[in-house]
Coordinates of C-alpha atoms in Angstrom, one line a residue:
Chain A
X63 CA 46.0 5.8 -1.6
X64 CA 44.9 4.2 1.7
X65 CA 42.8 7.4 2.2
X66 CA 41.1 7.3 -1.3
X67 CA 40.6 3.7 -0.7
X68 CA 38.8 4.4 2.5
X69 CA 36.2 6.7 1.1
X70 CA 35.5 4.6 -2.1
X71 CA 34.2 1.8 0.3
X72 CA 32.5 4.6 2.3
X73 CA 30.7 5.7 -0.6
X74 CA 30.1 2.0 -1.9
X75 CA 28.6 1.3 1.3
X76 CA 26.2 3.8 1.5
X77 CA 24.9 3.6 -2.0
X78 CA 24.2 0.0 -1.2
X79 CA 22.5 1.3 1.9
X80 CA 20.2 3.4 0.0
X81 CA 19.7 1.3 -2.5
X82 CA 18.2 -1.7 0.1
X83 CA 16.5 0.9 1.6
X84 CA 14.6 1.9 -1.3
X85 CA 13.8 -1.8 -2.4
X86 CA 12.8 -3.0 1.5
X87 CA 10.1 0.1 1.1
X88 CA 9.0 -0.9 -2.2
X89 CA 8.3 -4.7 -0.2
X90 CA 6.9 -2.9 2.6
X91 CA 5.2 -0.1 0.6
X92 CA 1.9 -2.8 0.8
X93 CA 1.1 -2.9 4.4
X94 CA -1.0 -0.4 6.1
X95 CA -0.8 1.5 8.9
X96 CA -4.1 -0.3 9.9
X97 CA -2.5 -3.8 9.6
X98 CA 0.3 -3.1 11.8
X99 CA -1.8 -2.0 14.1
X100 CA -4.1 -5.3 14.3
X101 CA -1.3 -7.2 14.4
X102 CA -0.1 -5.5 16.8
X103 CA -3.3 -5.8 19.1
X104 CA -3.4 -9.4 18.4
X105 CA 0.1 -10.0 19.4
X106 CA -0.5 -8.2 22.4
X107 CA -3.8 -10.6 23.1
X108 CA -1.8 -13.6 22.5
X109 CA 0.9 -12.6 24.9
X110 CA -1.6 -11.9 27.5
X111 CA -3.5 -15.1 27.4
X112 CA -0.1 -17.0 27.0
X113 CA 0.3 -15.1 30.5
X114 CA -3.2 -15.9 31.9
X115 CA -2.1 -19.8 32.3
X116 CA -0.2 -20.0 35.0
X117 CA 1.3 -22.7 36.5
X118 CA 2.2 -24.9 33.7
X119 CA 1.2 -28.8 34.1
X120 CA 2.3 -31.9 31.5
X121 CA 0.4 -33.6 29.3
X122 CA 0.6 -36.4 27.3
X123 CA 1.1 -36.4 23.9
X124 CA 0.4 -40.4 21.6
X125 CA 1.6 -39.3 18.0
X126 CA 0.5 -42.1 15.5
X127 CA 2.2 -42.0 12.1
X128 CA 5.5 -41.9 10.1
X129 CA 8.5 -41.8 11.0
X130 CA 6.9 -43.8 14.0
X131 CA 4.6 -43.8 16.4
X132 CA 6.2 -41.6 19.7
X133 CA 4.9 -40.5 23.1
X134 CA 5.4 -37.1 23.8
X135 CA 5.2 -35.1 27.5
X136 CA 4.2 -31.7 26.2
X137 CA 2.9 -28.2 28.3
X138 CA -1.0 -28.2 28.6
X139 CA -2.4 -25.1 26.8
X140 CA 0.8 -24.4 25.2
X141 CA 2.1 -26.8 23.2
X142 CA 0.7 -26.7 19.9
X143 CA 0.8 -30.0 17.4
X144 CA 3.5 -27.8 15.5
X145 CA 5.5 -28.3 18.7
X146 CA 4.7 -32.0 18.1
X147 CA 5.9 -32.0 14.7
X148 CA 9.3 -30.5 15.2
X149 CA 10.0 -33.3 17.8
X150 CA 9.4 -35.5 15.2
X151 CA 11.4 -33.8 12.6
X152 CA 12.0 -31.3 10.1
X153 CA 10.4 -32.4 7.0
X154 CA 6.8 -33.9 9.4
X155 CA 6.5 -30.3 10.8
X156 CA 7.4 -28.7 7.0
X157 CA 4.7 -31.1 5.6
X158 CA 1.8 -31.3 8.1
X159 CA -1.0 -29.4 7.3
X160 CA -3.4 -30.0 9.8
X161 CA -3.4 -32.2 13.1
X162 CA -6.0 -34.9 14.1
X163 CA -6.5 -35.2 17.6
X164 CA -8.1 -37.8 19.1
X165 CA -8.9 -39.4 15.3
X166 CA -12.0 -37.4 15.3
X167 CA -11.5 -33.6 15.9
X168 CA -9.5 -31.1 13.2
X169 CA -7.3 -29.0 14.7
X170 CA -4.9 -26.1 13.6
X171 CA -1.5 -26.9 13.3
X172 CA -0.3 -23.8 15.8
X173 CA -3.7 -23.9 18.6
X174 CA -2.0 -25.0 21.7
X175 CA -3.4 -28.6 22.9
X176 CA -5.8 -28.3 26.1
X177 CA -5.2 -32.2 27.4
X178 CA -4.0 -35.4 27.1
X179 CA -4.7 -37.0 23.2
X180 CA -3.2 -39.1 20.6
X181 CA -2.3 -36.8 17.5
X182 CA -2.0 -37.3 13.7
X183 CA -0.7 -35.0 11.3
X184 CA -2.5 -34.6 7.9
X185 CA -0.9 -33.7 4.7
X186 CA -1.6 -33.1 1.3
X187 CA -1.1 -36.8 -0.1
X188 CA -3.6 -39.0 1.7
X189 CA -5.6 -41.3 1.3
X190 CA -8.9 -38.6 2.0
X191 CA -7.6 -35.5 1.8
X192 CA -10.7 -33.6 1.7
X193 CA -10.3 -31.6 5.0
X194 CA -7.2 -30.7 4.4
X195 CA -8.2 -29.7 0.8
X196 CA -10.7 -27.2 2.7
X197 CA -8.5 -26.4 5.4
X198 CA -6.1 -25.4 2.2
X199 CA -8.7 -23.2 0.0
X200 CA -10.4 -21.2 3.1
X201 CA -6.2 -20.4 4.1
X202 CA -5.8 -19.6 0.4
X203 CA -8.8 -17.1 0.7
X204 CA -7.6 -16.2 3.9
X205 CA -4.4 -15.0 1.8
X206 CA -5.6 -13.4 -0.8
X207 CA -7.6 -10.7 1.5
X208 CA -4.2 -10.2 2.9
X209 CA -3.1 -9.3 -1.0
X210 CA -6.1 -7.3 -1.6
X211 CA -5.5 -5.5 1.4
X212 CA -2.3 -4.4 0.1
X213 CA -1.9 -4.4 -3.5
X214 CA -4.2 -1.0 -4.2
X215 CA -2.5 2.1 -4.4
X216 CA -3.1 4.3 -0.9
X217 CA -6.2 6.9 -3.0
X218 CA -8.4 3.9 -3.8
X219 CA -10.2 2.8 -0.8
X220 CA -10.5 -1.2 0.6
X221 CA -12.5 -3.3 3.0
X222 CA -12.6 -6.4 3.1
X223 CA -16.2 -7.8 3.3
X224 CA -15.7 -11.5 4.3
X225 CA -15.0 -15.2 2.2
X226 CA -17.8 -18.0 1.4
X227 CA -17.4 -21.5 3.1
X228 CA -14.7 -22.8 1.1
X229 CA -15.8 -25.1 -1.7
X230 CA -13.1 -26.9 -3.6
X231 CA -15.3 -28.2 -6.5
X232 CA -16.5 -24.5 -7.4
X233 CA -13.0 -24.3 -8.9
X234 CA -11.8 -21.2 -7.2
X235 CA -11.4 -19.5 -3.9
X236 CA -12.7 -16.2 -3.6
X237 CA -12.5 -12.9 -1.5
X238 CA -15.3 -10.5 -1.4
X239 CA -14.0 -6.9 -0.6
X240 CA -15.2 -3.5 -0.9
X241 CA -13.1 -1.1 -3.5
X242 CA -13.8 2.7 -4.0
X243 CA -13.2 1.6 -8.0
X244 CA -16.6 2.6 -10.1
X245 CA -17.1 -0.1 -12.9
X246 CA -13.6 -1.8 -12.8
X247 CA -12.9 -4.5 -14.7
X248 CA -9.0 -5.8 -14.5
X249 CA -7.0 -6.0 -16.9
X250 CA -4.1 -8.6 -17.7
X251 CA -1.6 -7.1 -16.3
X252 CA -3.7 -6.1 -13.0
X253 CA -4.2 -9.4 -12.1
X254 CA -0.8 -10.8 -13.1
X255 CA 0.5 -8.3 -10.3
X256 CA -2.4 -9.2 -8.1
X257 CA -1.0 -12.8 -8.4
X258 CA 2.8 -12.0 -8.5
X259 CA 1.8 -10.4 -4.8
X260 CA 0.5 -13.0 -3.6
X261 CA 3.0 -15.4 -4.5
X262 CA 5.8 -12.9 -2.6
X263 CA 3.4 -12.8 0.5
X264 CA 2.7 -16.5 0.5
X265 CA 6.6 -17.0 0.2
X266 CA 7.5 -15.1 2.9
X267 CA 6.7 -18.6 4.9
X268 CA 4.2 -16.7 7.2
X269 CA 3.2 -18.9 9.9
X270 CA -0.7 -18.9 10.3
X271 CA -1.5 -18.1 13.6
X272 CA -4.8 -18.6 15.6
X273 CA -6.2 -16.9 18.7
X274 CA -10.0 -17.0 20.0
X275 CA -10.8 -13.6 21.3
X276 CA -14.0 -12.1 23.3
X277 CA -16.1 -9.7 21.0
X278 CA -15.2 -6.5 22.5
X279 CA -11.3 -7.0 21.4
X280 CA -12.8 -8.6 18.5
X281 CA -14.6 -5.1 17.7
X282 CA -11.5 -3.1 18.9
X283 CA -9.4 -4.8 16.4
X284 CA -11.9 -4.7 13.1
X285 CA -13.4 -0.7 14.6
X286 CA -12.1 0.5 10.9
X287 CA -14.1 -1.9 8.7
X288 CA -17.6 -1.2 9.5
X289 CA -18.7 -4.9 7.6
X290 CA -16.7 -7.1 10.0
X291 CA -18.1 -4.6 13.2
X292 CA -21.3 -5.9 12.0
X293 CA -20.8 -9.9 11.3
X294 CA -18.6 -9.7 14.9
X295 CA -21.6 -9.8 16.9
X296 CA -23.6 -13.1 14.9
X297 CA -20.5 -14.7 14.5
X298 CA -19.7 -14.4 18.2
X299 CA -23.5 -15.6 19.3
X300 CA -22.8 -18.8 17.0
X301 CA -19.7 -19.5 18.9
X302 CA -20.1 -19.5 22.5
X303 CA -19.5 -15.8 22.8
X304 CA -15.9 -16.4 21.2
X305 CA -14.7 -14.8 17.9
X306 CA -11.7 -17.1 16.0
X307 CA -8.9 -14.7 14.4
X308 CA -6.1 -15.4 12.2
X309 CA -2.7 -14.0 11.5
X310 CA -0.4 -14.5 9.1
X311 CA 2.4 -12.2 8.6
X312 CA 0.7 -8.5 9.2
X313 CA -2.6 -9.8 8.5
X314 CA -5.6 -10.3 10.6
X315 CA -9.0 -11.9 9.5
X316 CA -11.9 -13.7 11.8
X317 CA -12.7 -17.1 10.4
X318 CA -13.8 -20.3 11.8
X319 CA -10.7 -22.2 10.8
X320 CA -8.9 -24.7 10.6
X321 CA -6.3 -23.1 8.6
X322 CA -3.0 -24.4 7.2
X323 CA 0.6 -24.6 8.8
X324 CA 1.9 -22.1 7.2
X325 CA 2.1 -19.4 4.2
X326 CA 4.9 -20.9 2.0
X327 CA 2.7 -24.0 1.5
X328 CA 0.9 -22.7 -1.1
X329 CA 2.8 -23.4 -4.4
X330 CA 1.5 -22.2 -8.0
X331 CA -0.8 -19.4 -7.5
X332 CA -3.2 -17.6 -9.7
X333 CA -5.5 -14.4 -9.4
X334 CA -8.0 -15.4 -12.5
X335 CA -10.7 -12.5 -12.2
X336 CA -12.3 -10.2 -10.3
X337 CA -16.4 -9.5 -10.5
X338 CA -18.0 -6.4 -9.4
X339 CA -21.3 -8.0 -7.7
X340 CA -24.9 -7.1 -7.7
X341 CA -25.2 -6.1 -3.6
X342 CA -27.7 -3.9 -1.4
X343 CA -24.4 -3.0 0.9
X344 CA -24.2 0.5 1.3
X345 CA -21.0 2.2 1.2
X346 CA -19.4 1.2 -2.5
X347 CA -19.2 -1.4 -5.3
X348 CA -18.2 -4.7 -3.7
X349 CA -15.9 -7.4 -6.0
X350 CA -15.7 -10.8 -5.7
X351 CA -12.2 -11.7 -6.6
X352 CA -11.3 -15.3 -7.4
X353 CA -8.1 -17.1 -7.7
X354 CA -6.7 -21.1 -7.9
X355 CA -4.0 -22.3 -6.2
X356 CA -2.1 -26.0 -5.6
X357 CA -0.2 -27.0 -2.6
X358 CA 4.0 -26.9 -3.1
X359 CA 4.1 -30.3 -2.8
X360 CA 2.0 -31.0 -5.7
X361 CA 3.6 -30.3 -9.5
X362 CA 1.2 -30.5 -12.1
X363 CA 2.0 -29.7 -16.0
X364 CA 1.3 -26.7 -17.3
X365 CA -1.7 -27.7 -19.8
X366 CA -3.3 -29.7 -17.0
X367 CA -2.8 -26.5 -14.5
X368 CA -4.5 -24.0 -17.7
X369 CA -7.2 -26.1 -17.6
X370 CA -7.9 -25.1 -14.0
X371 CA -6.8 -21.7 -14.2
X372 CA -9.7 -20.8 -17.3
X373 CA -12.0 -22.5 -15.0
X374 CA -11.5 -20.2 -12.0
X375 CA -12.1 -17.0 -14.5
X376 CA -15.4 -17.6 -14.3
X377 CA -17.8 -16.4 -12.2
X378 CA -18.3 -18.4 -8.7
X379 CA -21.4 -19.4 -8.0
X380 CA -21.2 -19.0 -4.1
X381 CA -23.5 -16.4 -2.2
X382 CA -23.5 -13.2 -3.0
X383 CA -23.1 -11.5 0.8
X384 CA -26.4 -8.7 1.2
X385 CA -27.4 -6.7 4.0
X386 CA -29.1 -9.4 6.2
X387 CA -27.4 -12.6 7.1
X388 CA -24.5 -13.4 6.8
X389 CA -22.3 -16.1 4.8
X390 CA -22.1 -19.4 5.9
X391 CA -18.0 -19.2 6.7
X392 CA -19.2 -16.5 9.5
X393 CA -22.2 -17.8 10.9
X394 CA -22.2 -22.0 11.0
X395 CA -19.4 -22.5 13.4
X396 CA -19.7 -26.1 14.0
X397 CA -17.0 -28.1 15.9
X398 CA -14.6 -29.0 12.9
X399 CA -14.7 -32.5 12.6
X400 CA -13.7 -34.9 10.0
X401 CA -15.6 -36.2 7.2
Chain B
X265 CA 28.8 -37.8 -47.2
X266 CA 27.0 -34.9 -46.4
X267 CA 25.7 -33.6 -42.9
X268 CA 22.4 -35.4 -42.9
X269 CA 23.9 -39.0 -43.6
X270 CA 26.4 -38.3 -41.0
X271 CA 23.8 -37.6 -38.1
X272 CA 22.1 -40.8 -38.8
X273 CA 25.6 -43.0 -38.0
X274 CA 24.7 -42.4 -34.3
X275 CA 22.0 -42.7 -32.5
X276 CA 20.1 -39.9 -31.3
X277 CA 20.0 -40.1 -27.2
X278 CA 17.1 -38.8 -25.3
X279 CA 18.9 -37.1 -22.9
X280 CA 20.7 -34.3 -22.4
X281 CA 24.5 -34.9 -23.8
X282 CA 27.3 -32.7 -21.8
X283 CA 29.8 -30.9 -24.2
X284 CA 32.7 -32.1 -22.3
X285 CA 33.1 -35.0 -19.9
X286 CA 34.8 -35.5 -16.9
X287 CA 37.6 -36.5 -16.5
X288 CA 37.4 -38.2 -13.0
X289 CA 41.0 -38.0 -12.8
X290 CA 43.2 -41.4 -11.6
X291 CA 46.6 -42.6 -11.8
X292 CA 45.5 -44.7 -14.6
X293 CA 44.4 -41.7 -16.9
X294 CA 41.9 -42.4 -19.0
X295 CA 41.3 -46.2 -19.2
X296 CA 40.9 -45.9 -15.4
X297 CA 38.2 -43.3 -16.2
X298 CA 36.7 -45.7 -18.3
X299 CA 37.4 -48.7 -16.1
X300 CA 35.1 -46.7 -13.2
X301 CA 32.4 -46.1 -16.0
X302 CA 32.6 -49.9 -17.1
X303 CA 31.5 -51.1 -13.4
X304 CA 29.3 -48.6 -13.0
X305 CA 27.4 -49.3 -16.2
X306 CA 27.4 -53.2 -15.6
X307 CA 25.8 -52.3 -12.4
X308 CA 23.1 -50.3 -13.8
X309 CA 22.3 -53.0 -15.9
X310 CA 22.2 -55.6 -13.1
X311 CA 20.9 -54.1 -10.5
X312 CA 18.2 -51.5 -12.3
X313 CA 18.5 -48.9 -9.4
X314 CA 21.8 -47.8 -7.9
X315 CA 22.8 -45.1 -5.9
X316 CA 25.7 -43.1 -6.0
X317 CA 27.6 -40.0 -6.4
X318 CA 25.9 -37.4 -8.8
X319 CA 28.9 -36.5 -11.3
X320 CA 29.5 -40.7 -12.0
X321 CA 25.7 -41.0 -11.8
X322 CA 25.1 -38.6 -15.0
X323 CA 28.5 -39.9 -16.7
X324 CA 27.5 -43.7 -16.7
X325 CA 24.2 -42.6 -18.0
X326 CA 25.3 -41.4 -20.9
X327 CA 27.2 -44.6 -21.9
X328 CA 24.2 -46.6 -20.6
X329 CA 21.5 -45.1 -22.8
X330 CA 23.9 -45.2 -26.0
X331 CA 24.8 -49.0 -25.2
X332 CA 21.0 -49.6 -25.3
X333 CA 19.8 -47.4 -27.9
X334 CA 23.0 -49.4 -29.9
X335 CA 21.3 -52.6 -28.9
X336 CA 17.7 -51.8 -29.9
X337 CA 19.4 -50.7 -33.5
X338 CA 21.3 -52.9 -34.7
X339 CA 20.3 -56.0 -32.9
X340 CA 23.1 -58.6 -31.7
X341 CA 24.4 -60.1 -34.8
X342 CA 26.1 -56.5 -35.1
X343 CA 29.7 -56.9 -34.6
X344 CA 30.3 -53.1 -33.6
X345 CA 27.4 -53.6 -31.0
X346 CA 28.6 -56.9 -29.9
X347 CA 32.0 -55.5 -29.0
X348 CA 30.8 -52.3 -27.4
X349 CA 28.7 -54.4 -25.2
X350 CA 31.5 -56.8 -24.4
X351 CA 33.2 -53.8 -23.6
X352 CA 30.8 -52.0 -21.3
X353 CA 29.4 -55.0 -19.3
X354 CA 31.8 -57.0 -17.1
X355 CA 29.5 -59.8 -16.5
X356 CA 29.2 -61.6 -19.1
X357 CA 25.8 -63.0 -18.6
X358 CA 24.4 -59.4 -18.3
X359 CA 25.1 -59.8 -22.2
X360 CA 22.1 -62.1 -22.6
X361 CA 20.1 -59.4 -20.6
X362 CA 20.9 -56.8 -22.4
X363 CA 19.7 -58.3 -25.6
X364 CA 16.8 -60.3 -24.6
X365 CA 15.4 -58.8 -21.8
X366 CA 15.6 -54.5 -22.0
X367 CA 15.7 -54.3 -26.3
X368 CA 12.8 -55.8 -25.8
X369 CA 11.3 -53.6 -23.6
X370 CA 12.7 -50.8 -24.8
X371 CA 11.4 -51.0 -28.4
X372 CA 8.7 -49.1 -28.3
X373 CA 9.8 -46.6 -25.9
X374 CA 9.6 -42.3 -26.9
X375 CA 11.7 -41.5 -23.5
X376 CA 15.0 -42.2 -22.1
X377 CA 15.5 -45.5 -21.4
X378 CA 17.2 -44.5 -17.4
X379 CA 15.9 -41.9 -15.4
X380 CA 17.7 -39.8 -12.5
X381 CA 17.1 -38.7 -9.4
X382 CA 18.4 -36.3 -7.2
X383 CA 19.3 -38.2 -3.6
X384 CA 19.7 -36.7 -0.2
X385 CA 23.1 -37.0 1.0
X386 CA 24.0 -38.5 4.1
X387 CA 24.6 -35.9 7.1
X388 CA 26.5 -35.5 8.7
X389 CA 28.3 -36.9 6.3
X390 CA 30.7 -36.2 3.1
X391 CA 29.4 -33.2 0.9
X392 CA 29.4 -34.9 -2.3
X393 CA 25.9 -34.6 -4.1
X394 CA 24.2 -38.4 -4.9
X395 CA 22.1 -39.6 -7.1
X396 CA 19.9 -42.7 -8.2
X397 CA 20.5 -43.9 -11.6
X398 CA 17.6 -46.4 -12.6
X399 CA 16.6 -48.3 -15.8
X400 CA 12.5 -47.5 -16.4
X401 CA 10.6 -50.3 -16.0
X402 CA 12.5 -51.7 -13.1
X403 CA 10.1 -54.2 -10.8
X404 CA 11.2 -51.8 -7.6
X405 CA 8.6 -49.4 -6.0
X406 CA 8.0 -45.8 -7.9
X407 CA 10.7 -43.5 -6.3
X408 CA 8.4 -40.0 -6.6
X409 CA 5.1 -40.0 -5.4
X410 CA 2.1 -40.9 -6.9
X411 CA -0.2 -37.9 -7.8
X412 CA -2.8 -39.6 -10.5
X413 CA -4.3 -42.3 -8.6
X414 CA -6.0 -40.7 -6.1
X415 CA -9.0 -39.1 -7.3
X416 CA -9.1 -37.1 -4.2
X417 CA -6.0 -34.9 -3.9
X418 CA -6.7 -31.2 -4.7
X419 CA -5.6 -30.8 -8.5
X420 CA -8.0 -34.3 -9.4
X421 CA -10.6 -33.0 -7.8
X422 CA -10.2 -29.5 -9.8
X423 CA -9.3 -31.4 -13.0
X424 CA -12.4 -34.0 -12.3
X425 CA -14.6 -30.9 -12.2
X426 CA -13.3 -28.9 -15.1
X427 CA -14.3 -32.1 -16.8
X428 CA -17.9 -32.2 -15.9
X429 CA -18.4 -28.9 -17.2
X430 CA -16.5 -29.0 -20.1
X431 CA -18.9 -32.0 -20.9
X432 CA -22.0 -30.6 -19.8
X433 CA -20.9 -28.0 -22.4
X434 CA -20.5 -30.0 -25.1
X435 CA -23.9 -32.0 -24.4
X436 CA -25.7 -28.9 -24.5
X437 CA -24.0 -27.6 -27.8
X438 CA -25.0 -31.2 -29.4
X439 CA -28.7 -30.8 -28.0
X440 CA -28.7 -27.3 -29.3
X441 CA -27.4 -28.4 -32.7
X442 CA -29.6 -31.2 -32.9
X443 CA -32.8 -29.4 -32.5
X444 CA -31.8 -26.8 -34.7
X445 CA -31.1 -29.6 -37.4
X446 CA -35.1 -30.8 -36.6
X447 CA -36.3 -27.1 -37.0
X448 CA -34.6 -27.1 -40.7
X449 CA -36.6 -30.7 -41.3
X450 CA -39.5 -29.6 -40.1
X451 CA -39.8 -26.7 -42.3
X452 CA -38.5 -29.0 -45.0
X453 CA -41.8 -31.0 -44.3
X454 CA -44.2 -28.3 -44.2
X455 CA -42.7 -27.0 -47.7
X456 CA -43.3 -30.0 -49.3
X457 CA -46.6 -30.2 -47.6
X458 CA -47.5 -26.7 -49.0
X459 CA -45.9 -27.5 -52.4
X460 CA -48.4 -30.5 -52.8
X461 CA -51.1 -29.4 -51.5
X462 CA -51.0 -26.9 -53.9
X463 CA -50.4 -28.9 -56.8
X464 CA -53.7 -30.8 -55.7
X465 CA -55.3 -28.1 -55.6
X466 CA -54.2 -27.2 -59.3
X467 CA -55.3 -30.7 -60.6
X468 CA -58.4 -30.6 -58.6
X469 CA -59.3 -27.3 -60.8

């Protein structure tokens, strides 16, 4: 009795087994070889620079805001304004989407703090959120290379080409990538999965890391996709020699930033279309794929959230990336600052 | 009576009525259970916003909403009213309210005349779920936060921009029509031009 017992929960356990097994491979089925082995680099880089610092020395720390204003003695070049926020509580460091140091320069929520400043944290119901609305479209673009990077079966072939400077009032954020697909045009159901992905990667609360790099790591990480190799070096010679990455999750991409907190910020999300574009860049069709998105913390109605989503489905006006030059995300790397 | 007439002897709520209620058991049985309600109702009334536990929260709502839907009905020279409302409000005074002060403002409402809220509870603390239970229209501050006002949040400025275009759309369609409508007289003219010139030209021979 006991014995039969036994092996029915045997058995039981290792169907289950199997069966998580099978569906943890259909969630990780997406990323690439190539993407663990970015992150991997960049994790690696990260450690070694946390490393470089040394002796650790104290700075101060004047954050201005709700729940009340607080002085904080925090590490010099580690603590980041996330650190900040998690001193201050759960739901300021949930919420905050960007920090303002100094009341004049943007910074990303999880870049470590290099001196003494008084700190704000920005979300998405203020008074002028218009950084963070850009801070929130270039993360969503950010995001949805991660999904395109993924979502395609292993015999069609993607690169990711780069993102425009994010512009809110266009109506959609876009990705340009490079697909081994002749004359595709998505269907329905294509870009329903397309968005259903992203949602699952965005909700896997991914926080959005940042790391400045030198170009010759920079180059080591992107050596697969020959159209970041070449926008490494212009990008690099409009940014003191320094190339910005980002990570989220398995994901690395260069852009200037700032970027948002984290992944499960994003709330309703949409794929709307994908265009194949009219390009001189060698090596395959490239497709400009669009999508809308709204923060979690704002809920909007369906009709009024339609309305937005058959606006993104049509074509973006934003440059078309050719040969020479490069987009404007890549190349004008200004010091972020507000307004 | 048939089934339709029978609907119309109660009023209709706008929220959503549970099948069974809850018996919020006490030594008292179900007067006491009725007695809780009573206070919690008058309170409502008085006070506009209250918080408390959830399960009381959604039961005294029920009674609230059907106490004012009652009132906006039948008015207060009702006798059935008069009595249910003598019942379900303690104060007395909160009689004259009721009457003079939320039928009135009620009238014209399409929605529920309370609204809830899910609260945070307290923690650490006792488990019990809370809730606010408010009357709409109350004088206090809005409870969720305001997402129409500001022109600048995200979804205005997408909404504010889907506008423009749908408008420059429609101006151009007008336009369009317009000058296709002064094509159609133009010809018009130059028929009647041809037509008479013609006919001059007949007389003239």
């Amino acid at each position: 009795m006991n014995f039969n017992l036994l092996i029915q929960k045997q058995l039981f356990c290792s169907l289950t087994k199997c069966y998580n097994q099978k569906a943890s491979q259909r969630l990780l089925s997406g990323t690439t070889e190539e993407a663990k082995r970015q992150s991997e680099l960049f994790f690696l880089e990260s450690k070694r620079q946390k490393e470089a610092i040394g002796r650790i020395e104290k700075i101060n720390v004047n954050y201005v805001g709700v729940p009340e204003n607080a002085l904080l003695l925090m590490n010099k070049n580690l603590s980041t304004p996330f650190d900040c926020a998690k001193h201050l509580g759960e739901v300021v460091a949930n919420r905050s989407a960007l920090a303002l140091i100094n009341g004049e320069t943007i910074w990303h929520m999880h870049r470590p703090i290099p001196e003494s400043c008084s700190l704000e944290l920005l979300h998405y119901n203020i008074t002028q959120p218009a950084v963070v609305n850009k801070a929130f479209w270039r993360t969503c673009s950010f995001i949805l290379g991660a999904v395109i990077n993924n979502a395609f079966k292993e015999n069609v072939h993607v690169q990711l080409h780069s993102f425009p400077s994010p512009n809110v009032r266009s109506g959609s954020f876009i990705y340009d990538a490079q697909i081994s697909l002749e004359d595709w045009t998505p269907n329905e159901n294509e870009l329903k999965v397309l968005s259903s992905e992203m949602v699952k990667f965005s909700q896997q609360g991914y926080q959005i890391r940042s790391l400045d790099v030198s170009v010759d790591f920079a180059l080591l990480i992107f050596k697969n996709n020959e159209h970041k190799t070449r926008q490494i070096p212009n990008i690099a010679a409009s940014n003191g020699g320094k190339v910005t990455l980002f990570k989220a999750g398995d994901h690395v991409d260069i852009s200037k930033g700032p970027m948002i907190t984290n992944t499960n910020h994003l709330g309703r999300i949409t794929v709307a279309n994908v265009f194949k574009l009219n390009t001189d860049i060698p090596g395959g069709p490239i497709y400009r794929f669009q999508g809308v998105a709204l923060p979690r913390s704002i809920i909007l109605n369906h009709v009024a959230y339609s309305i937005i989503e058959e606006r993104a489905k049509k074509m973006n006006s934003a440059r078309i990336p050719c040969l020479q030059g490069v987009s404007e995300e890549e190349s004008g790397y200004i010091k972020p600052t507000i307004g | 009576m048939n089934q339709s007439e029978i609907s119309h002897l109660v009023s209709k709520l706008r929220i959503k009525v549970n099948p069974r209620l809850r018996k919020f058991r006490n030594p008292e049985g179900p007067l006491g259970r009725l007695k809780k309600l009573q206070k919690t109702v008058t309170a409502l009334i008085k006070h506009e916003r209250i918080e408390l536990n959830y399960p009381r929260a959604e039961e005294a709502r029920m009674y609230a909403e059907r106490l004012i839907s009652d009132a906006i009905r039948h008015g207060d020279c009702h006798k059935t009213t008069m009595e249910n409302a003598n019942f379900w409000i303690t104060e007395k005074q909160l009689i004259h309210k009721l009457f003079k002060v939320l039928v009135p403002r009620f009238e014209n409402y399409h929605t529920s005349y309370t609204r809830m809220h899910r609260a945070p509870r307290p923690y650490p603390g006792p488990l019990d779920k809370k809730a606010v239970l408010e009357l709409r229209g109350n004088p206090y501050p809005s409870l969720i936060p305001d997402n129409i006002s500001n022109k600048h949040l995200i979804h205005n400025v997408l909404l504010d921009e889907a506008k423009k275009e749908y408008r420059a759309l429609k101006y151009a369609e007008i336009a369009a029509k317009i000058e296709s409508e002064e094509k159609v007289v133009l010809q018009d003219v130059n028929l009647v031009k041809d037509v008479t010139s013609k006919v001059e030209d007949n007389v003239k021979m």
